[in-house]
PDB file of C-alpha atoms and ligand atoms in Angstrom:
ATOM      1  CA  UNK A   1       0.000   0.000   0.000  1.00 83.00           C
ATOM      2  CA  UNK A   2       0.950   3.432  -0.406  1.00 94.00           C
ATOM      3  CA  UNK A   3       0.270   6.895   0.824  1.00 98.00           C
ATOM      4  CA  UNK A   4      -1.505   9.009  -1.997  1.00 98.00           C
ATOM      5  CA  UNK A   5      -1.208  12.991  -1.928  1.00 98.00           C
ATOM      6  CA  UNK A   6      -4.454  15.296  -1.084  1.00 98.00           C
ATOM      7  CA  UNK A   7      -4.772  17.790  -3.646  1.00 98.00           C
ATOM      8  CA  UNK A   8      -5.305  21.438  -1.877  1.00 95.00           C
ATOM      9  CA  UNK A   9      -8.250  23.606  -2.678  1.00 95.00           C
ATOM     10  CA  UNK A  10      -7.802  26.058  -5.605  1.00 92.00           C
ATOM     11  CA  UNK A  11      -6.263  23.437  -7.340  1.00 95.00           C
ATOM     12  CA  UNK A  12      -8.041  23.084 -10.660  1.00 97.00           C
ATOM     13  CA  UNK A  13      -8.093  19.041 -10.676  1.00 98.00           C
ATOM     14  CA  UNK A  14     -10.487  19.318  -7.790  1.00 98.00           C
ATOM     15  CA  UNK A  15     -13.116  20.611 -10.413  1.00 98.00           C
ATOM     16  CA  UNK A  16     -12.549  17.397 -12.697  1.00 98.00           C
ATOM     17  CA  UNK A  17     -15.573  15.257 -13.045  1.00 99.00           C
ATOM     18  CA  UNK A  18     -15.440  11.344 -12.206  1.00 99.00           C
ATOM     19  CA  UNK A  19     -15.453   8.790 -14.713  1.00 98.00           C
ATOM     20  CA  UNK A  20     -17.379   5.300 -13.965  1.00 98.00           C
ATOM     21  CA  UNK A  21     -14.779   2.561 -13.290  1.00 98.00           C
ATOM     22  CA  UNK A  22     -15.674   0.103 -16.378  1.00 98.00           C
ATOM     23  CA  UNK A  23     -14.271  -2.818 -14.118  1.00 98.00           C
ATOM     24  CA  UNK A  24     -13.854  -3.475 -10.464  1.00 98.00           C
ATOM     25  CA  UNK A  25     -10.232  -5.406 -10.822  1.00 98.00           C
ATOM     26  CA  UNK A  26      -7.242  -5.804  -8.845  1.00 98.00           C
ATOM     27  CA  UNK A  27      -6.147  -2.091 -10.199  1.00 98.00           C
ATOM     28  CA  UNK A  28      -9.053  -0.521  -9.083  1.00 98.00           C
ATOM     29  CA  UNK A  29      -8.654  -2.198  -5.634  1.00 98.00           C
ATOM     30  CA  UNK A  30      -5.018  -1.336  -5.223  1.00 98.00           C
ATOM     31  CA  UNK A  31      -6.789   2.204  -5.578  1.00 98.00           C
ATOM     32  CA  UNK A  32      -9.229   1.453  -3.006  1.00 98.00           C
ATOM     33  CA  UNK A  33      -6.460  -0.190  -0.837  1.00 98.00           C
ATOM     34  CA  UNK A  34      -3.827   3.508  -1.293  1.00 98.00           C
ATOM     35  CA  UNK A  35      -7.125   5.616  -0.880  1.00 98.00           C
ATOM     36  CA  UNK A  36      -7.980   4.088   2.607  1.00 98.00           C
ATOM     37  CA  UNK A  37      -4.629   4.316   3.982  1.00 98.00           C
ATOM     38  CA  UNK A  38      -4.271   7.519   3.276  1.00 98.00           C
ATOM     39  CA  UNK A  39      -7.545   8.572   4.601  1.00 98.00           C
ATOM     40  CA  UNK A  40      -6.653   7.027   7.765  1.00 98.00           C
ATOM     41  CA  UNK A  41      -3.425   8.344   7.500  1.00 98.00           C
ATOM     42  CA  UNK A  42      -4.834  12.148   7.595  1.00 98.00           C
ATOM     43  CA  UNK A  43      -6.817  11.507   9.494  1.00 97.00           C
ATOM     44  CA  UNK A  44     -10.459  11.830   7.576  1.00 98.00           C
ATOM     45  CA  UNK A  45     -13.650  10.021   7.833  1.00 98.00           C
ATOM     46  CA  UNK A  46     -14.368   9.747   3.877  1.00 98.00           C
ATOM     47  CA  UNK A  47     -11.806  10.305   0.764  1.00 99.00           C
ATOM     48  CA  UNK A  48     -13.282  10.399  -3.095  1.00 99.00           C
ATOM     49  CA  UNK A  49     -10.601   9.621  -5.472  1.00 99.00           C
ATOM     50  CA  UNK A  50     -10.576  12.900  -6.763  1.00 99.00           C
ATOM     51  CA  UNK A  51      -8.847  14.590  -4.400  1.00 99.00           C
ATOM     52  CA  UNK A  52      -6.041  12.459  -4.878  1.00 98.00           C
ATOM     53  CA  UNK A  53      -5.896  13.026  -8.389  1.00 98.00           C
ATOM     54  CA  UNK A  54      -7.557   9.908  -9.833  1.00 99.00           C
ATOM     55  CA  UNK A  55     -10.609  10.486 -11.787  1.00 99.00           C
ATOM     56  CA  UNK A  56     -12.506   7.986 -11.402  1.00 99.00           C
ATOM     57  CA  UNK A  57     -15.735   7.379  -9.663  1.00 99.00           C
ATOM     58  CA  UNK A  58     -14.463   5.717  -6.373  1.00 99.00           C
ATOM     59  CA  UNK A  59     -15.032   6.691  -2.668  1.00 99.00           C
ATOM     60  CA  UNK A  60     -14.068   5.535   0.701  1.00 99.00           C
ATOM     61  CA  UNK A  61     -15.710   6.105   4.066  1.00 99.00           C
ATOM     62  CA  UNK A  62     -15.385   5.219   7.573  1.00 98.00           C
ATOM     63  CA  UNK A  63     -17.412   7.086  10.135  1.00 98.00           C
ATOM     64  CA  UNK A  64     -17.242   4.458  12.754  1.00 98.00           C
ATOM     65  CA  UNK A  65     -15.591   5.445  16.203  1.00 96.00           C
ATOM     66  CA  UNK A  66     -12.803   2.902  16.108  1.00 96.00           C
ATOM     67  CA  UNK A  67     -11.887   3.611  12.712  1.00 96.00           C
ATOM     68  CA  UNK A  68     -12.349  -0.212  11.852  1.00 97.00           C
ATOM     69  CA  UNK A  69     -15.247  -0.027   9.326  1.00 98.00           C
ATOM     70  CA  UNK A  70     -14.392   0.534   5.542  1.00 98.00           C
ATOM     71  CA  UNK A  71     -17.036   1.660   3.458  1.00 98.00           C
ATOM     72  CA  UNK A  72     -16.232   1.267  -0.166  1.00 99.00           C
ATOM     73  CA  UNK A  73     -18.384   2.808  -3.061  1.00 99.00           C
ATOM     74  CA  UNK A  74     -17.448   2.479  -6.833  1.00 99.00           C
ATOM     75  CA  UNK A  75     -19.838   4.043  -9.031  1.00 99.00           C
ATOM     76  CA  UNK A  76     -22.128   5.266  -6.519  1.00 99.00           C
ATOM     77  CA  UNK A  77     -25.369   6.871  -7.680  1.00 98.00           C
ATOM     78  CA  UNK A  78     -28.075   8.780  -5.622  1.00 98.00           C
ATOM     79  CA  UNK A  79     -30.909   6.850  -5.556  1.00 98.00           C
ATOM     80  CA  UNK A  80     -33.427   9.068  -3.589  1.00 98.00           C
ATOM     81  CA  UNK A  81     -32.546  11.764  -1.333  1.00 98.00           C
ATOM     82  CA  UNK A  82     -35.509  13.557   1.380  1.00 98.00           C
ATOM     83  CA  UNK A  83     -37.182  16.554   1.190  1.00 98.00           C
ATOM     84  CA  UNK A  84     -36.318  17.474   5.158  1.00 98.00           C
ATOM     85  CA  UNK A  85     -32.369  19.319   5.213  1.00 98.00           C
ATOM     86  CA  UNK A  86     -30.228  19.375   7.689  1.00 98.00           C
ATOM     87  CA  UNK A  87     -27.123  21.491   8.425  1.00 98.00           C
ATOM     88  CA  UNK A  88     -23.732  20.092   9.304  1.00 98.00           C
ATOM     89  CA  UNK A  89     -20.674  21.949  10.041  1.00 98.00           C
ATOM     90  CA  UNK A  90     -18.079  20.372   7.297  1.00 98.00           C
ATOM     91  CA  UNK A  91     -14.663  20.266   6.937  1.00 98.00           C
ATOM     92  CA  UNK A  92     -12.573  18.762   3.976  1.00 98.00           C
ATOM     93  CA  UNK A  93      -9.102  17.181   3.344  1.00 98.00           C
ATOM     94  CA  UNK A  94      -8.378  19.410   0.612  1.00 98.00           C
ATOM     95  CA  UNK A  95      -9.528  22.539   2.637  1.00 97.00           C
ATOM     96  CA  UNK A  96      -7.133  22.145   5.551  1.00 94.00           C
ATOM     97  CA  UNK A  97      -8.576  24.073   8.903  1.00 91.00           C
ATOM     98  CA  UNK A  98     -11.652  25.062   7.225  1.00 95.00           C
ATOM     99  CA  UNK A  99     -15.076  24.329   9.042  1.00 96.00           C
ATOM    100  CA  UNK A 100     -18.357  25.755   7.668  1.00 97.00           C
ATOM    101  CA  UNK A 101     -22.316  25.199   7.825  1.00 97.00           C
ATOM    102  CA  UNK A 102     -24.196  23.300   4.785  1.00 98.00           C
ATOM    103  CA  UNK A 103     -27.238  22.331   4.387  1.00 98.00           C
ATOM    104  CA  UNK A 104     -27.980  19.101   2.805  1.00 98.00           C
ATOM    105  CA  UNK A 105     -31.055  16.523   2.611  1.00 98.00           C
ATOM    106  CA  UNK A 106     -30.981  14.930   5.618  1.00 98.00           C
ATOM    107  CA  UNK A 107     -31.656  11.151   4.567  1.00 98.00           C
ATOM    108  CA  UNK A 108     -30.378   9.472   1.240  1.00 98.00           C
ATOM    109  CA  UNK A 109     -30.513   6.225  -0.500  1.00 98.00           C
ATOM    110  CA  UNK A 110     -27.673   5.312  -2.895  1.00 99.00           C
ATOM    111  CA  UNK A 111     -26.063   2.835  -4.680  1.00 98.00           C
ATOM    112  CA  UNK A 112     -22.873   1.691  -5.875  1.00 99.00           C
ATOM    113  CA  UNK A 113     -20.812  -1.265  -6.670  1.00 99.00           C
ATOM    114  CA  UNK A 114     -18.472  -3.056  -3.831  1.00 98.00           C
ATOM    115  CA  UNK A 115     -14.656  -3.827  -4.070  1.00 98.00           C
ATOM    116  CA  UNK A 116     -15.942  -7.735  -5.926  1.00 98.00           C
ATOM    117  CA  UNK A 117     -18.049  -5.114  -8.428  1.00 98.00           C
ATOM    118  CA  UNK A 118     -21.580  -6.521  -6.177  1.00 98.00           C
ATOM    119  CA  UNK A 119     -23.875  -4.043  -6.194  1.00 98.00           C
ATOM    120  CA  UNK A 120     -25.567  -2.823  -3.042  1.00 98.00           C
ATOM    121  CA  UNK A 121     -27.804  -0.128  -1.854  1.00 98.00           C
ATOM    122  CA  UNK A 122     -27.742   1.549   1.417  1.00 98.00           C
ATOM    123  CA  UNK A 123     -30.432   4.157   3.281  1.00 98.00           C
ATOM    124  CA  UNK A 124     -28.034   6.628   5.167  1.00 98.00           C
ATOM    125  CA  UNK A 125     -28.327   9.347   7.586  1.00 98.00           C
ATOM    126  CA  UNK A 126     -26.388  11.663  10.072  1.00 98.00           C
ATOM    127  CA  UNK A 127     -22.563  11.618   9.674  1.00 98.00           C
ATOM    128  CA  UNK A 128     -22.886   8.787   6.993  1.00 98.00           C
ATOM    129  CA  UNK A 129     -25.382  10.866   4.671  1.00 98.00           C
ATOM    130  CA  UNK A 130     -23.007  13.953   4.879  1.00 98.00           C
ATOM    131  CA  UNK A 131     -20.069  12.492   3.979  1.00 98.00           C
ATOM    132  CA  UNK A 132     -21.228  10.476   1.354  1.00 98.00           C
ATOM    133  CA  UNK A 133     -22.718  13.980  -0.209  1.00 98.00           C
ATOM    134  CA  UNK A 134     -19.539  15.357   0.175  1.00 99.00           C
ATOM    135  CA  UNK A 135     -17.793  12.660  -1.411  1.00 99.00           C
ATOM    136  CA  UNK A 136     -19.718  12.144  -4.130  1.00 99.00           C
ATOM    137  CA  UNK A 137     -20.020  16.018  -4.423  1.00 99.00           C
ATOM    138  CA  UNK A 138     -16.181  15.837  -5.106  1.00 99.00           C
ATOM    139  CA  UNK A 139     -16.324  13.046  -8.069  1.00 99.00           C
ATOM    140  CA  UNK A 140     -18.771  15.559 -10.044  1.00 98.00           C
ATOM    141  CA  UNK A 141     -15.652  18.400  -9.120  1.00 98.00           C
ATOM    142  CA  UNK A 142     -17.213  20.162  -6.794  1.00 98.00           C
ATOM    143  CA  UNK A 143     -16.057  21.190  -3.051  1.00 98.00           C
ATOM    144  CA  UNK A 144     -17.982  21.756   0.217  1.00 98.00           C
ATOM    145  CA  UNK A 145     -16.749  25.740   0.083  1.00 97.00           C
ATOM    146  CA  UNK A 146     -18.933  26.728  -3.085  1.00 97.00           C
ATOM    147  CA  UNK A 147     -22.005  25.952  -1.228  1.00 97.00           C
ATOM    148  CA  UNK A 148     -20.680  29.201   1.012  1.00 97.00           C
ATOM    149  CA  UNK A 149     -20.888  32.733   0.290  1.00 97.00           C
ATOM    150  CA  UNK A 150     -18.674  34.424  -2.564  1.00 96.00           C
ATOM    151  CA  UNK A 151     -17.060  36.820   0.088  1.00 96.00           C
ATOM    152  CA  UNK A 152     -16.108  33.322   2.289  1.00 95.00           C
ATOM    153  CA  UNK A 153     -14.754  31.450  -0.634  1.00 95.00           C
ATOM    154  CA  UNK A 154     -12.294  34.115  -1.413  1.00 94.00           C
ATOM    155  CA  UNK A 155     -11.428  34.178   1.635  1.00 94.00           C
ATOM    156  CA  UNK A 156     -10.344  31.029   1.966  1.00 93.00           C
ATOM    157  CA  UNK A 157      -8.947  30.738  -1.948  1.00 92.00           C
ATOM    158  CA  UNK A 158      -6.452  33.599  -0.976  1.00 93.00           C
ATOM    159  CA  UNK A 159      -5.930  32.034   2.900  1.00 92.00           C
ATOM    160  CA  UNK A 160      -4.648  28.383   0.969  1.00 91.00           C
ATOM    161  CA  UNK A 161      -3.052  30.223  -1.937  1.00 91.00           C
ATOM    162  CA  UNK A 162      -0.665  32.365   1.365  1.00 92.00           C
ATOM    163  CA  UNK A 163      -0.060  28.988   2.868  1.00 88.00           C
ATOM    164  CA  UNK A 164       1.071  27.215  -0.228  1.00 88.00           C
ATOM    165  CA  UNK A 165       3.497  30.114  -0.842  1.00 90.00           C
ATOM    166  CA  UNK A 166       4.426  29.898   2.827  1.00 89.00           C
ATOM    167  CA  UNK A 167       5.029  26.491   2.266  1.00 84.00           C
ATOM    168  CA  UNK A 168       7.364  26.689  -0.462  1.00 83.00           C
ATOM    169  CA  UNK A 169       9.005  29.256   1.082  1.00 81.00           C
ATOM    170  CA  UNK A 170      10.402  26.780   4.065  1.00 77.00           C
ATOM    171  CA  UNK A 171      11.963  24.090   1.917  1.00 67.00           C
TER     172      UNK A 171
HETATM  173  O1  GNR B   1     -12.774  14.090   7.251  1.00 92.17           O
HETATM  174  C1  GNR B   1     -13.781  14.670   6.839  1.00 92.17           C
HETATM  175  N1  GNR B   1     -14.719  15.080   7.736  1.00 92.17           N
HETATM  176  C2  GNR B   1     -15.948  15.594   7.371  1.00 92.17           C
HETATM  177  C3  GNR B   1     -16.695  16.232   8.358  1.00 92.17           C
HETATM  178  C4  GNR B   1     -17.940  16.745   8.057  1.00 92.17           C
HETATM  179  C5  GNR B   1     -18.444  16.629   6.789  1.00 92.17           C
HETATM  180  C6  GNR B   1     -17.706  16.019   5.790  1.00 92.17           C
HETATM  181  C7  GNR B   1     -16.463  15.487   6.082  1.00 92.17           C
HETATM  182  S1  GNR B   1     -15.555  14.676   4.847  1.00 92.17           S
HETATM  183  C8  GNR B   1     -13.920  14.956   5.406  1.00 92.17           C
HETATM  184  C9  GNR B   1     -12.916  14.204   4.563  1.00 92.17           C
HETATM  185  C10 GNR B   1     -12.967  14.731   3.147  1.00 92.17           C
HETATM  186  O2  GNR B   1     -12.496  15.775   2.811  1.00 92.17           O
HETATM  187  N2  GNR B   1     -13.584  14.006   2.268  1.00 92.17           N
HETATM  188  O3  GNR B   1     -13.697  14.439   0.998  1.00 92.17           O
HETATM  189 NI1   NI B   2     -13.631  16.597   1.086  1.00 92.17          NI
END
């Protein structure tokens, strides 16, 4: 296994949309394998291959306490999501230190394929239902901070863009 690296919000490969994995193989769970490792590396409850610069549609989630219970979707599609929202205060790999309100549906149904390419369907709510938003949010190339105001996003754009400088300016 090996530790992947987090692309940084305003990096323009966030904004790539997801293609559908074709077939669930030994490649694409070697990707599933480096994704989880380094989302427990970090450490995050969810990762969506996207932010590590794969662009495919593959996500991986663990919200339990212990940090012992993979959840693995490939392809995952929204399958029904309720008219009752709910906000959460999110934060994001790729927006380091950032924590902001969004409102979401509250309860969802998707479904995906597992790691043998099995499809199976799950109803999700709370933690579970937010981060798979998120996640799946980030295969179409989008990230938690454009749900926030204009005035907050460049905020944080030119906050990142000062850090990566900062950054660069150690080595
Ligand atoms: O680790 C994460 N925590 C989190 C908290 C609230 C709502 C969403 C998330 S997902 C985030 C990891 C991440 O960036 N996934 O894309
Ligand atoms: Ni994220």
């Amino acid at each position: 296994m090996s530790l992947l690296t987090v692309l940084h919000y305003p990096d323009p490969r966030l904004h790539k949309v997801a293609k559908p994995v074709a077939v669930v193989d030994d490649r694409v769970r070697k990707i599933v394998a480096d994704m989880a490792e380094t989302m427990y590396d970090a450490p995050g409850v969810g990762l969506a291959a996207t932010q590590v610069d794969i662009h495919e549609r593959i996500i991986v989630i663990d919200v339990s306490e212990e940090q012992n219970q993979l959840m693995v979707f490939i392809n995952p599609e929204l399958v029904w999501a309720s008219a009752e929202k709910k906000a959460w205060r999110e934060g994001c790999l790729s927006v380091p230190e950032f924590y902001d309100e969004v409102e979401r549906p509250d309860q969802i149904q998707v479904k995906a394929l597992d790691v043998n390419g099995k499809p199976f369907e799950i109803k999700a709510d709370g933690l579970l239902s937010v981060c798979l938003q998120h996640e799946m949010d980030h295969l179409l190339g989008k990230v938690f901070v454009e749900y926030l105001s204009f005035l907050k996003r460049n905020r944080i754009s030119l906050k990142m863009k000062k850090r990566a400088k900062e950054l660069v300016g150690q080595r």
